[in-house]
Coordinates of C-alpha atoms and ligand atoms in Angstrom, one line a residue:
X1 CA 62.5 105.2 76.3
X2 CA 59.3 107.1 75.5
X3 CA 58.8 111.2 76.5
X4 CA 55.2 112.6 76.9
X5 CA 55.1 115.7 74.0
X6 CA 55.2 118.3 76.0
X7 CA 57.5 121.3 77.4
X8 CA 59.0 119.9 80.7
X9 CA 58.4 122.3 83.3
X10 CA 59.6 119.3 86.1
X11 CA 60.5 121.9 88.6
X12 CA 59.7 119.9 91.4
X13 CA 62.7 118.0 91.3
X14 CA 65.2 116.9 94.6
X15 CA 68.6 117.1 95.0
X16 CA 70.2 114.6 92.6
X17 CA 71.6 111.3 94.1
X18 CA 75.7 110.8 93.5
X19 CA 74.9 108.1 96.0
X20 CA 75.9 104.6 94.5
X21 CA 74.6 101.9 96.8
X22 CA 73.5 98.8 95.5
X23 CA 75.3 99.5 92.2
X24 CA 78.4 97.3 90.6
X25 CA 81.2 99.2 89.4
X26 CA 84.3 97.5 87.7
X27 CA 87.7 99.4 87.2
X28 CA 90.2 98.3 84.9
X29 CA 93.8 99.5 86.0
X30 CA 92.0 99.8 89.6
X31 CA 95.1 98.4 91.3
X32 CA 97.4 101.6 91.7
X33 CA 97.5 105.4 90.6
X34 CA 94.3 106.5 88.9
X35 CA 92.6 103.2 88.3
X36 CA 92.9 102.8 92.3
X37 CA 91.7 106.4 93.2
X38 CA 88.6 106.0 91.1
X39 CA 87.7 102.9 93.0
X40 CA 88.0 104.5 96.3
X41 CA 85.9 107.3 95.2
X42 CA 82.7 105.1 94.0
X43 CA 83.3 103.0 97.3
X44 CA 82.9 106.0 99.3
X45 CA 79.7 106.5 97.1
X46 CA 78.7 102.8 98.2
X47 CA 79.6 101.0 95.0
X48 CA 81.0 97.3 95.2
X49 CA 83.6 97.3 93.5
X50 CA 85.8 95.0 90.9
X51 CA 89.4 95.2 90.2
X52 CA 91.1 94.0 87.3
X53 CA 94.9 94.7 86.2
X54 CA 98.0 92.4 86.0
X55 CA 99.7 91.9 89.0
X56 CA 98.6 89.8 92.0
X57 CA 99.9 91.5 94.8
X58 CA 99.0 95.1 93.7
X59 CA 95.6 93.7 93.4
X60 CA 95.3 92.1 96.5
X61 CA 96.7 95.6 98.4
X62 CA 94.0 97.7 96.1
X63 CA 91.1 95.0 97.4
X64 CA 92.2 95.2 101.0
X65 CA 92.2 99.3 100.6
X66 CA 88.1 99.2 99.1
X67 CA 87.3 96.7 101.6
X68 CA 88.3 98.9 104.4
X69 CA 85.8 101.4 103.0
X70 CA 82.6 99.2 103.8
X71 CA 81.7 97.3 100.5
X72 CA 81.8 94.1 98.7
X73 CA 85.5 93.5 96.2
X74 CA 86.1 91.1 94.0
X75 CA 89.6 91.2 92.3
X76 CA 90.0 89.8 88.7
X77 CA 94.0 89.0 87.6
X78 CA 93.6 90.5 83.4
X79 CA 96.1 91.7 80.5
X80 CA 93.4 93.9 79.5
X81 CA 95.6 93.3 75.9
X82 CA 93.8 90.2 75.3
X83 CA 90.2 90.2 74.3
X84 CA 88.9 87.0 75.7
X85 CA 90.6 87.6 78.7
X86 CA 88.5 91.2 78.8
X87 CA 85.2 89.1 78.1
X88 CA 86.2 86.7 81.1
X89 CA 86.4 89.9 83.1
X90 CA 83.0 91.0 82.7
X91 CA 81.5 87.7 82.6
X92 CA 83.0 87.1 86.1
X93 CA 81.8 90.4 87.6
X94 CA 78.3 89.4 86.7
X95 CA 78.3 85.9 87.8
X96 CA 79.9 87.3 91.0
X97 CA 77.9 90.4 92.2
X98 CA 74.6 89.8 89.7
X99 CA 75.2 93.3 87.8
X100 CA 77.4 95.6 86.0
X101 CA 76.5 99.0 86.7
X102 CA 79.4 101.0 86.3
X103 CA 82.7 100.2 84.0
X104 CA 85.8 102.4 84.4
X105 CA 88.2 101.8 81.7
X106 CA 91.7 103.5 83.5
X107 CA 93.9 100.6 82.3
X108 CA 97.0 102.5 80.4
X109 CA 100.6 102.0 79.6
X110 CA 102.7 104.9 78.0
X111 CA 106.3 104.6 76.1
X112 CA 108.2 108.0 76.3
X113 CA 110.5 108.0 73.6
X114 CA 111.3 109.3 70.3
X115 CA 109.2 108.5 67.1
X116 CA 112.2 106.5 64.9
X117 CA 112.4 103.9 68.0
X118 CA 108.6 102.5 67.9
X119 CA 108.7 99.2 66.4
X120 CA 104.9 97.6 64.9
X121 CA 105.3 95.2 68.3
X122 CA 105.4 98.6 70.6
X123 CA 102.3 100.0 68.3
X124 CA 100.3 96.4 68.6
X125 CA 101.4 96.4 72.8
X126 CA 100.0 99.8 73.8
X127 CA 96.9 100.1 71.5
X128 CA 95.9 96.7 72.5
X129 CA 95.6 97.6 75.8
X130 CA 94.9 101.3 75.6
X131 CA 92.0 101.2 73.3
X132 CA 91.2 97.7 72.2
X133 CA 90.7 96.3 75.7
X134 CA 88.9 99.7 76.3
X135 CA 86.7 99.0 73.4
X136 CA 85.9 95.3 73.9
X137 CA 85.3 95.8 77.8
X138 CA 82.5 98.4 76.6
X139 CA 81.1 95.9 73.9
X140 CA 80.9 93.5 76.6
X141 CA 79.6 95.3 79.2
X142 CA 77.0 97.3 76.7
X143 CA 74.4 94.6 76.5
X144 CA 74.6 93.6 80.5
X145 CA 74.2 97.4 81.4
X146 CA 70.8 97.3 78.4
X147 CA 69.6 94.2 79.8
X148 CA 69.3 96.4 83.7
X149 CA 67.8 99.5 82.2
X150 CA 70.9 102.3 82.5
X151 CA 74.6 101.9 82.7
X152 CA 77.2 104.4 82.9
X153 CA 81.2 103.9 81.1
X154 CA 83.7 106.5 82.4
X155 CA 86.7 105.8 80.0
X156 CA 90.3 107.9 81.5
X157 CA 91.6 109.8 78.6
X158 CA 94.3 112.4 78.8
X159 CA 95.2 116.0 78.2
X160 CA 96.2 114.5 74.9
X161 CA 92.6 114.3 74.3
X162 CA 93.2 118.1 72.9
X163 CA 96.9 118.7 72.9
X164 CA 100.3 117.0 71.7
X165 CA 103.2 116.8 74.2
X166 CA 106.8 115.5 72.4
X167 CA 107.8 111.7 72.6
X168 CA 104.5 110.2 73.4
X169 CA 103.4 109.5 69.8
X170 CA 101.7 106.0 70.3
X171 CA 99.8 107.2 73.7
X172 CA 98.9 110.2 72.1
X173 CA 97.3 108.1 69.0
X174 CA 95.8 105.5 71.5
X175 CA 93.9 108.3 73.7
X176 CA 92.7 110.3 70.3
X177 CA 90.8 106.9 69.2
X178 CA 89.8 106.6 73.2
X179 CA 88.0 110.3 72.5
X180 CA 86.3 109.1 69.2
X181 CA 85.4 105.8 71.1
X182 CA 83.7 107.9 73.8
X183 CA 81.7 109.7 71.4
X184 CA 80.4 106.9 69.1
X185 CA 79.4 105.0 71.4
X186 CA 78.0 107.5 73.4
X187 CA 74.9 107.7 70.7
X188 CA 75.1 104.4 69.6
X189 CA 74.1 103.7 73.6
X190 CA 71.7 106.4 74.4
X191 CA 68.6 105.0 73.7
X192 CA 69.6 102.2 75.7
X193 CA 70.3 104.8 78.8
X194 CA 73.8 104.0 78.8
X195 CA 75.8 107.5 79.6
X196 CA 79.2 107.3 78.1
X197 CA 82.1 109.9 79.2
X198 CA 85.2 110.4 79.7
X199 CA 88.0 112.1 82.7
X200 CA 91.0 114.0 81.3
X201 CA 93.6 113.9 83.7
X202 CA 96.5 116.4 83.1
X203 CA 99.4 115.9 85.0
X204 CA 99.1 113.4 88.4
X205 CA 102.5 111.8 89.8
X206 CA 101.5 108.0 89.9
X207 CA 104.3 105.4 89.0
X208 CA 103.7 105.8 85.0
X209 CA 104.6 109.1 85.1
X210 CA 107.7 108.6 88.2
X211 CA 110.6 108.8 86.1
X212 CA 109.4 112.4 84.9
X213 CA 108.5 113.7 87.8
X214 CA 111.4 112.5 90.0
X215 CA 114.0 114.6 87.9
X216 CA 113.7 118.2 89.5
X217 CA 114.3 120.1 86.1
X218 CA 111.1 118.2 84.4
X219 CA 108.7 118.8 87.8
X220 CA 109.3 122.3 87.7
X221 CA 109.1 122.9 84.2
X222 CA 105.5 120.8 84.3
X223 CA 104.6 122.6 87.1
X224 CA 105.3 126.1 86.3
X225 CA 102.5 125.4 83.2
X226 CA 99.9 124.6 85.8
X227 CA 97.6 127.3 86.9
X228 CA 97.3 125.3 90.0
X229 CA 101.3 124.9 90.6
X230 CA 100.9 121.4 92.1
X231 CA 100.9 118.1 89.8
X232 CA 97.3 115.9 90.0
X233 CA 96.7 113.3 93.3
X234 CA 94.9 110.3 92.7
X235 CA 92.0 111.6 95.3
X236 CA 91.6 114.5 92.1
X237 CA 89.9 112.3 90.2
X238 CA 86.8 111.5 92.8
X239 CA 84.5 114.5 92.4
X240 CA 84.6 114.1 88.4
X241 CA 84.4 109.8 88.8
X242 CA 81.2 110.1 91.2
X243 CA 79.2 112.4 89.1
X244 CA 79.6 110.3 85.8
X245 CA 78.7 107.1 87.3
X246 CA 76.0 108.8 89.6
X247 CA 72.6 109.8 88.6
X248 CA 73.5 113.1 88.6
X249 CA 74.7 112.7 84.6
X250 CA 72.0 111.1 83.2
X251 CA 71.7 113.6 80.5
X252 CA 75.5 114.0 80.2
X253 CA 76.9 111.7 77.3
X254 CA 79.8 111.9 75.0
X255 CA 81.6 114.7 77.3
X256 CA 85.2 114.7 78.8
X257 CA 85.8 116.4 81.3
X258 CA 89.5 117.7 81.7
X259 CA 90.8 117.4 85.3
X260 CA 94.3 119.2 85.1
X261 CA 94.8 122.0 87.8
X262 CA 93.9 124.6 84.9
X263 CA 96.7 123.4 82.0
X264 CA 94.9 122.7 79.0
X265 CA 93.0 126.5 78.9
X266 CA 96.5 128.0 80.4
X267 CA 97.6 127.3 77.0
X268 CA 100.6 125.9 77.9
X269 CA 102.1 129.5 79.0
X270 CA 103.6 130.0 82.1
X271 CA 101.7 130.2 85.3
Ligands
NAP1 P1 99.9 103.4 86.7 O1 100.1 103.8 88.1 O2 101.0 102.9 85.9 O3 98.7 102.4 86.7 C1 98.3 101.8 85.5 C2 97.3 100.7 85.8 O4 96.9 100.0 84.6 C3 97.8 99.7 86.8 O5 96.7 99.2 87.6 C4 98.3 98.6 85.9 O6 98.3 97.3 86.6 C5 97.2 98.6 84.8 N1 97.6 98.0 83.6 C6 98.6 98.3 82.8 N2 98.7 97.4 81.8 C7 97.7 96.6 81.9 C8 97.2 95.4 81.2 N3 97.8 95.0 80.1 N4 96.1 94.8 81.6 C9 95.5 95.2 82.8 N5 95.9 96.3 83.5 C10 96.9 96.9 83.1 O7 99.5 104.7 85.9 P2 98.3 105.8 86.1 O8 99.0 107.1 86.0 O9 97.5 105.6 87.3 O10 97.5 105.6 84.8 C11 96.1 105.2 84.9 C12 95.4 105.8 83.6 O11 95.4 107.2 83.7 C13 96.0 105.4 82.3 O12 95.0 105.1 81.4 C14 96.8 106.6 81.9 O13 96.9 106.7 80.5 C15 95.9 107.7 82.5 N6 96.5 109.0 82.6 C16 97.5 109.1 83.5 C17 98.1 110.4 83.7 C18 99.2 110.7 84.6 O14 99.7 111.8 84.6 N7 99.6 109.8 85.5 C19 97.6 111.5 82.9 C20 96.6 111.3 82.0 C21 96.0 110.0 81.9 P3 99.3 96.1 86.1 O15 100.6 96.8 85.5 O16 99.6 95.3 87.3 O17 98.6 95.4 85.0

């Protein structure tokens, strides 16, 4: 990147694009929930779209969903746990649509329960696919998105970016490196034009977080600290998932942006 020495008095701009046609975007976790809802979003914006996550069915319902919208799917059956298997996954988006324009890293699994029950296997599980995969899908996908010129990485934190909540010790560890990832790599990419960022969802009912919010007591009690008074919907997500992997943040790196109905400033006092 080179800049001409002089104050930029570009005033003559037009509205910027969130427009994504022609662009790639691949979405970890984009089979259900979050992941699925972010995928929707960019192929509303005209994105093609890959999918990768675990189970074959869920996949094949997710591709048949972003197919409907009007762009080209590919779907991509991967443990996101295991590192070559998270190479394979970028490898065969390239080969398939030619680029890599956008990755979405929403692949997550969570374990509620006390801190004396985590075994090392439960640690080595969730922070292999919580941040390693997140990680190595960005390592892979850096040099691709260089090689094109500009690339955006939209990695889905949590409110436990910035608070603690009881019983989710190892998620809460896993999305606290996911914030640190965001923001070293964030400037070791900017010079290449890669924006990294991340989405802070506070609380959405998808099927990780069912068994909470199918027990009346715990809804109400979340609720009632949530300006907004209604949990987060998938379709939350797609104002905040557009404008990172539009060009409408290319000067925005290393940011989060909390999407939570209002809980994290509320404080956690009642609404
Ligand atoms: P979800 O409905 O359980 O979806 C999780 C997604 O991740 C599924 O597509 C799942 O597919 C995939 N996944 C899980 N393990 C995987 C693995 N080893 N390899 C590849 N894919 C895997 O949960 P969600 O609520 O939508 O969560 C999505 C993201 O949002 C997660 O990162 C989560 O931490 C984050 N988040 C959720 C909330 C919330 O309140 N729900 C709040 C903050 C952040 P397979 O199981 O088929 O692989």
């Amino acid at each position: 990147m080179s800049f001409e020495r002089k104050m930029p008095m570009d005033y003559d701009f037009q509205m910027p694009s969130f427009r994504l046609d022609g662009r790639v975007a691949l979405v970890t976790g984009g089979s259900r929930g979050l992941g699925l809802g972010m995928a929707l979003a960019l192929a509303h914006a005209g994105a093609d779209i890959a999918i990768a996550s675990r189970t074959a069915d869920e996949l094949a319902a997710a591709e048949e969903m972003v197919r409907a919208i009007g762009v080209r799917t590919l779907i991509l059956p991967t443990d996101v746990g295991d590192v070559d298997a998270v190479r394979g996954m970028i490898g065969k988006t390239v080969d398939h649509f030619g680029r890599l324009d956008i990755l979405v890293n929403a692949a997550g699994i969570n374990y509620r329960r006390p801190l004396d029950t985590f075994t090392p296997q439960d640690w080595d599980t969730l922070m292999a696919v919580n941040l390693k995969g997140a990680f190595f899908a960005c390592q892979e996908a850096a040099p691709v998105m260089r090689r094109q010129g500009k690339g955006k990485i939209i990695n889905v934190g949590s409110i436990v970016f910035e608070i603690s909540i009881p019983n989710i010790a190892l998620y809460t560890i896993s999305k606290g490196g996911m914030r640190q990832m965001t923001r070293a790599l964030a400037i070791e990419l900017a010079k290449d034009n890669i924006n990294v960022n991340a989405i802070a969802p506070g609380r959405f009912w998808t099927r990780m977080t069912d068994a909470f919010f199918s027990v009346p007591d715990l809804y109400e009690s979340a609720v009632s600290v949530i300006p907004m008074g209604r949990p987060g919907a998938p379709s939350d997500l797609a104002g905040a998932t557009v404008l990172l992997a539009s060009d409408a943040s290319d000067y925005i790196t290393g940011q989060t942006i909390f999407v939570d109905g209002g809980w994290l400033v509320n404080g956690g006092v009642k609404a």
